Short mmCIF file of C-alpha atoms in Angstrom, two decimals:
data_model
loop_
_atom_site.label_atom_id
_atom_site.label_comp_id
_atom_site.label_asym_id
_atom_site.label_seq_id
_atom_site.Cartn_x
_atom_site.Cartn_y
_atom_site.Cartn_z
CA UNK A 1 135.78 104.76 85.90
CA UNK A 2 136.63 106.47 89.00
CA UNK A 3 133.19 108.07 90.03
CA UNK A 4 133.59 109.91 93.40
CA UNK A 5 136.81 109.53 95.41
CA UNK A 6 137.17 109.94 99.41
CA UNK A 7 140.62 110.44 100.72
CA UNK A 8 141.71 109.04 103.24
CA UNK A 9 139.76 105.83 103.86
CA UNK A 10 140.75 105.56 107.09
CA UNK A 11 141.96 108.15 109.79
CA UNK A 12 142.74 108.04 113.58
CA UNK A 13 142.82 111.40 115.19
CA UNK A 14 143.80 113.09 118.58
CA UNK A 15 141.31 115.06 120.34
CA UNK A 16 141.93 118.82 119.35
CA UNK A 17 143.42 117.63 116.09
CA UNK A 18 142.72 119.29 112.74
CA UNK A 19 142.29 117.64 109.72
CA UNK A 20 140.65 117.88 105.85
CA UNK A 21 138.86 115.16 104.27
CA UNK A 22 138.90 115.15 100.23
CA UNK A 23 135.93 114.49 98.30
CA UNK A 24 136.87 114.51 94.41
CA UNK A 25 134.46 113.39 91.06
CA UNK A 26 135.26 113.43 87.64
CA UNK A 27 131.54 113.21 86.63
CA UNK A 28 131.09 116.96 86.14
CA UNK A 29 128.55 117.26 88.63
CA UNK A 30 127.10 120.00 90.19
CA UNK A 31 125.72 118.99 93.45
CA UNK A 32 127.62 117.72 96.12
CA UNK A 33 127.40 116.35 99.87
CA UNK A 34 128.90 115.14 102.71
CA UNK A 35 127.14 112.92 105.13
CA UNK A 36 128.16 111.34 108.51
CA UNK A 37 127.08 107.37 109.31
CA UNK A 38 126.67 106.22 112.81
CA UNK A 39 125.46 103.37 113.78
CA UNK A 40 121.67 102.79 114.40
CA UNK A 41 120.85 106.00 112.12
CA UNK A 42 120.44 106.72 108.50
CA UNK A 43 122.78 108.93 106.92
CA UNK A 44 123.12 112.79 108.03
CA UNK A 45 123.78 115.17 105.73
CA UNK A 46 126.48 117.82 106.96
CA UNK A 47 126.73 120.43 104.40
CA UNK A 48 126.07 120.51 100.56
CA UNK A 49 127.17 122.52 97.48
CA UNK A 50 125.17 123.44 94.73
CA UNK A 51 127.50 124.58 92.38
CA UNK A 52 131.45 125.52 92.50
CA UNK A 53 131.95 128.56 94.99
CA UNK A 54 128.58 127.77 96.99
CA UNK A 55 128.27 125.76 100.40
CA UNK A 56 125.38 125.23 102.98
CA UNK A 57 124.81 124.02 106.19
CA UNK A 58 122.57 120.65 106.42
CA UNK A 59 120.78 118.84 109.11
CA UNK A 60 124.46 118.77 111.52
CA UNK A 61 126.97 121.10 110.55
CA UNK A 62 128.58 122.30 113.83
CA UNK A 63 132.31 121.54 114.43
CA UNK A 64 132.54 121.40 110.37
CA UNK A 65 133.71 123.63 107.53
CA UNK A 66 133.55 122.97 103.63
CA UNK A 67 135.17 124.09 100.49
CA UNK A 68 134.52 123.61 97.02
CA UNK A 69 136.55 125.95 95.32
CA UNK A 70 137.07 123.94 92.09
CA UNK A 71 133.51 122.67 90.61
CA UNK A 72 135.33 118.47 91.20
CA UNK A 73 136.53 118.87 94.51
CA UNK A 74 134.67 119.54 97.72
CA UNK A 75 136.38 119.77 101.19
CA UNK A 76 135.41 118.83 104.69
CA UNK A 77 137.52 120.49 107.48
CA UNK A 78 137.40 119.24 110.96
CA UNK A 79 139.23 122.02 113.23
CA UNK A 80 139.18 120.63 116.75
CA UNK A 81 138.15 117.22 116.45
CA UNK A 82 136.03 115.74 119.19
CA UNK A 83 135.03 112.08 120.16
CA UNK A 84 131.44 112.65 119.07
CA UNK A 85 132.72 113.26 115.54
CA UNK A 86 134.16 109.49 114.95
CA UNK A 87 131.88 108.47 112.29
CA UNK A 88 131.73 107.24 108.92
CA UNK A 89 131.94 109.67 106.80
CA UNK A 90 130.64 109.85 102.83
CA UNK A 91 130.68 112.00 99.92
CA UNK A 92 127.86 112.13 97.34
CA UNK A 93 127.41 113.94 94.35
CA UNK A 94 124.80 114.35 91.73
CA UNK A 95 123.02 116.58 89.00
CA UNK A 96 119.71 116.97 87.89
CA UNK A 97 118.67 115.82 84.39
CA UNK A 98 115.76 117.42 82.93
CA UNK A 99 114.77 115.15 80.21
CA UNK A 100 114.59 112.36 82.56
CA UNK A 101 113.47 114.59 85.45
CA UNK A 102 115.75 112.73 87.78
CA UNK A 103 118.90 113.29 90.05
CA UNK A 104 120.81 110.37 91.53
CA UNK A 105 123.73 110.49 94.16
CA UNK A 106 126.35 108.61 93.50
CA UNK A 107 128.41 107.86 96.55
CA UNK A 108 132.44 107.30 97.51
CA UNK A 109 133.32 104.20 99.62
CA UNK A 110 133.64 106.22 102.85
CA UNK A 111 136.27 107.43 105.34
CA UNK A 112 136.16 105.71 108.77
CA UNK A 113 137.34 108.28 111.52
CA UNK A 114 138.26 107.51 114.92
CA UNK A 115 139.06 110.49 117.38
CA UNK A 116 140.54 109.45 120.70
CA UNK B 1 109.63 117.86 108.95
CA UNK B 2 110.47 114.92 106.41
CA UNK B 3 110.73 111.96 108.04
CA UNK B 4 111.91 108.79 106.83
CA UNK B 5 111.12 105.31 109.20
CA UNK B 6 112.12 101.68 108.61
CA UNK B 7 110.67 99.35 111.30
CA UNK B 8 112.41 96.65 110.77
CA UNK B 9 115.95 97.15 112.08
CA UNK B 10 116.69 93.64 110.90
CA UNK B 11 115.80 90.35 108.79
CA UNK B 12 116.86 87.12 107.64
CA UNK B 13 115.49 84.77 104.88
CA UNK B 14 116.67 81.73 103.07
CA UNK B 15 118.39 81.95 99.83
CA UNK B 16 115.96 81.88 97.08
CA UNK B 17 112.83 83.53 98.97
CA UNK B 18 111.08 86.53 98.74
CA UNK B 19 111.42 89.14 101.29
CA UNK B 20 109.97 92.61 101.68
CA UNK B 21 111.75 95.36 103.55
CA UNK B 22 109.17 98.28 104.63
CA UNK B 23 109.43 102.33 104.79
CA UNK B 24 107.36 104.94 105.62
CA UNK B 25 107.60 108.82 105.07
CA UNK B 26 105.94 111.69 106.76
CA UNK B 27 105.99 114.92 104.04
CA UNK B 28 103.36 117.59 103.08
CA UNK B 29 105.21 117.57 99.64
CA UNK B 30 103.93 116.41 96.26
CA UNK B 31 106.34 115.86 94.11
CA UNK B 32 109.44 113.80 95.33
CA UNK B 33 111.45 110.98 95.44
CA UNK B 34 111.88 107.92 96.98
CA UNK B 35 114.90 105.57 96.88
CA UNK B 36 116.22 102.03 98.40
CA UNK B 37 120.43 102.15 98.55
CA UNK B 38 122.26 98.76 99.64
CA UNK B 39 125.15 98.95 101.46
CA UNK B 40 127.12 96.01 101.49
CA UNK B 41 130.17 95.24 103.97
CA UNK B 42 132.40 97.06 101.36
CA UNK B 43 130.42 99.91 103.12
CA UNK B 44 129.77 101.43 99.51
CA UNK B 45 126.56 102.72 98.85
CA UNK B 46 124.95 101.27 95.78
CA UNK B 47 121.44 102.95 94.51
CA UNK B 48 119.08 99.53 94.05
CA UNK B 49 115.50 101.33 92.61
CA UNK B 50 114.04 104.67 92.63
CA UNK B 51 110.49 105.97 92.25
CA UNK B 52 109.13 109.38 91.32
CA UNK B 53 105.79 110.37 93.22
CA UNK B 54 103.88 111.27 90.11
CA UNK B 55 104.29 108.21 88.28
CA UNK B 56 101.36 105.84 89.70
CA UNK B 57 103.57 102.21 88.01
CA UNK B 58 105.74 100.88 90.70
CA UNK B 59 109.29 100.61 89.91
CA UNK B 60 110.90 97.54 89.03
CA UNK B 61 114.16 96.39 88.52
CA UNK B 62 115.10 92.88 87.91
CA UNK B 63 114.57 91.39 90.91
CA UNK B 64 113.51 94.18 92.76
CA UNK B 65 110.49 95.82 93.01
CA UNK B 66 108.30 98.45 94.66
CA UNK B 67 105.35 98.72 96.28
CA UNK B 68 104.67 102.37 96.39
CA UNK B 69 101.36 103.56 98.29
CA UNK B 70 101.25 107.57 97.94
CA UNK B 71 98.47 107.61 99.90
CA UNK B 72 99.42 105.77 103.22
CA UNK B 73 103.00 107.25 102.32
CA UNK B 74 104.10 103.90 102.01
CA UNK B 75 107.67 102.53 99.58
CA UNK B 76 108.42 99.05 100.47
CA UNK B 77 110.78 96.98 98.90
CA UNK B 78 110.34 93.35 97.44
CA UNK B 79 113.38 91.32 96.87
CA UNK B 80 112.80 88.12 94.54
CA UNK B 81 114.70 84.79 95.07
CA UNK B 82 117.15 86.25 97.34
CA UNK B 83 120.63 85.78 97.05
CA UNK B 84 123.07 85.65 99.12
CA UNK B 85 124.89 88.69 97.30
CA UNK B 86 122.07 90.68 98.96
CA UNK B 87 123.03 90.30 102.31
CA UNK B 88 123.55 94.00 103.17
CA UNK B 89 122.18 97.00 105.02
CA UNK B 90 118.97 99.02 103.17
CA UNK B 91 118.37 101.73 103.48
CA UNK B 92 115.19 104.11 102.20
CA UNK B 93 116.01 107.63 101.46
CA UNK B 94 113.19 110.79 100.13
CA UNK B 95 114.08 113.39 98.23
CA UNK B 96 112.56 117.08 97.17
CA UNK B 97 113.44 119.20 93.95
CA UNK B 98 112.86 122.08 96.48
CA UNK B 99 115.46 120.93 98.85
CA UNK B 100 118.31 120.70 96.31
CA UNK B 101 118.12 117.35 96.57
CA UNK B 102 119.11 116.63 99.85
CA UNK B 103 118.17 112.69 100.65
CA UNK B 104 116.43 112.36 103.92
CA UNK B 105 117.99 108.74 105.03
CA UNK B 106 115.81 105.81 106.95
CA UNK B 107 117.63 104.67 109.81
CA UNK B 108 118.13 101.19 107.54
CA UNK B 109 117.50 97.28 107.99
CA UNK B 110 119.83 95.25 108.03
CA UNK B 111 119.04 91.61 105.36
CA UNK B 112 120.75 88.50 106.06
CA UNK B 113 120.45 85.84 103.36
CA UNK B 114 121.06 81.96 104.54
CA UNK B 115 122.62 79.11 102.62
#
């Protein structure tokens, strides 16, 4: 019953550092996001995917790249990390079902990253 | 732009009260979504009720409920004899088919339930 899976959980990076965070479900969804948390705001959505091969920018994108070369699996690349990038950072995907006319995101638990 | 605003940046109630958690939207849309996620310490998010625009009933689930107010853009939430399980943040999210699906968040409240 693993849902959607954020590796790591936890992360403590250098200034200038480089590093991938891996978002993976095994729900056969199409639609996926990654959002940053900070505290005192809602959720901000980073960039999306709406199907394997496919990525857009959201509401903050700079200082990020994504992947989502296999249809589970969707990348977020930091390249030089900065201190205005520690964050919480979560993974949602979802799908849209027509004959209930609804799409839900279902959410990982989240990968707390520090830069110093 | 879509907006999403919670007010209340925090409560607290006794165990076993009522409390209702407010959210307003700002959209020129017609058809969306509107959700309430909890996010516990465990920092998950959890999906508590959703609501389509279109359908007039307010959702219910258990003991949660919605009081949805197209008009006056309006989705609060209603939690029933509180528990102390529901200590958590809240947060209200909207959603458009014509944005694929991107959730505009609230900036959440955060619930404290009492012994």
């Amino acid at each position: 019953n693993a849902g959607v899976t954020q590796t790591p959980k936890f992360r403590v990076l250098k200034t200038g550092q480089s590093m991938t965070l891996l978002c993976a479900q095994d729900m056969n969804h199409e639609y996926m996001y990654w959002y940053r948390q900070d505290p005192g705001m809602g959720l901000r959505l980073i960039h999306y995917s709406v199907g394997e091969g496919t990525t857009a920018k959201g509401e903050v994108p700079d200082g990020y790249n994504v992947s989502r070369l296999k249809k589970q699996n969707f990348l977020l690349g930091l390249e030089s990390a900065a201190p205005s990038q520690t964050s919480v950072y979560f993974c949602a995907s979802s799908y849209w079902d027509r004959s209930l006319a609804k799409n839900i995101q279902y959410f990982g638990a989240g990968t707390r990253l520090s830069v110093l | 732009a879509q907006t999403v605003t919670q007010s209340q940046p925090e409560m607290s109630v006794q165990e076993a009260e009522t409390v209702t958690l407010s959210c307003t939207y700002d959209t020129s849309e017609n058809n969306y979504y509107l959700f309430w996620y909890k996010q516990p310490p465990s920092r998950q998010m959890i999906l508590v009720i959703r609501q389509e625009a279109y359908k007039q009933q307010n959702a219910t689930e258990n003991r949660f409920s919605v009081n949805f107010q197209k008009a006056a853009k309006s989705f609060s939430l209603k939690i029933s004899d509180s528990q102390l399980g529901d200590t958590a943040m809240y947060f209200c999210a909207f959603m458009t088919m014509d944005s694929n699906y991107q959730l505009i968040w609230g900036a959440g409240t955060k619930l404290i339930i009492k012994p």
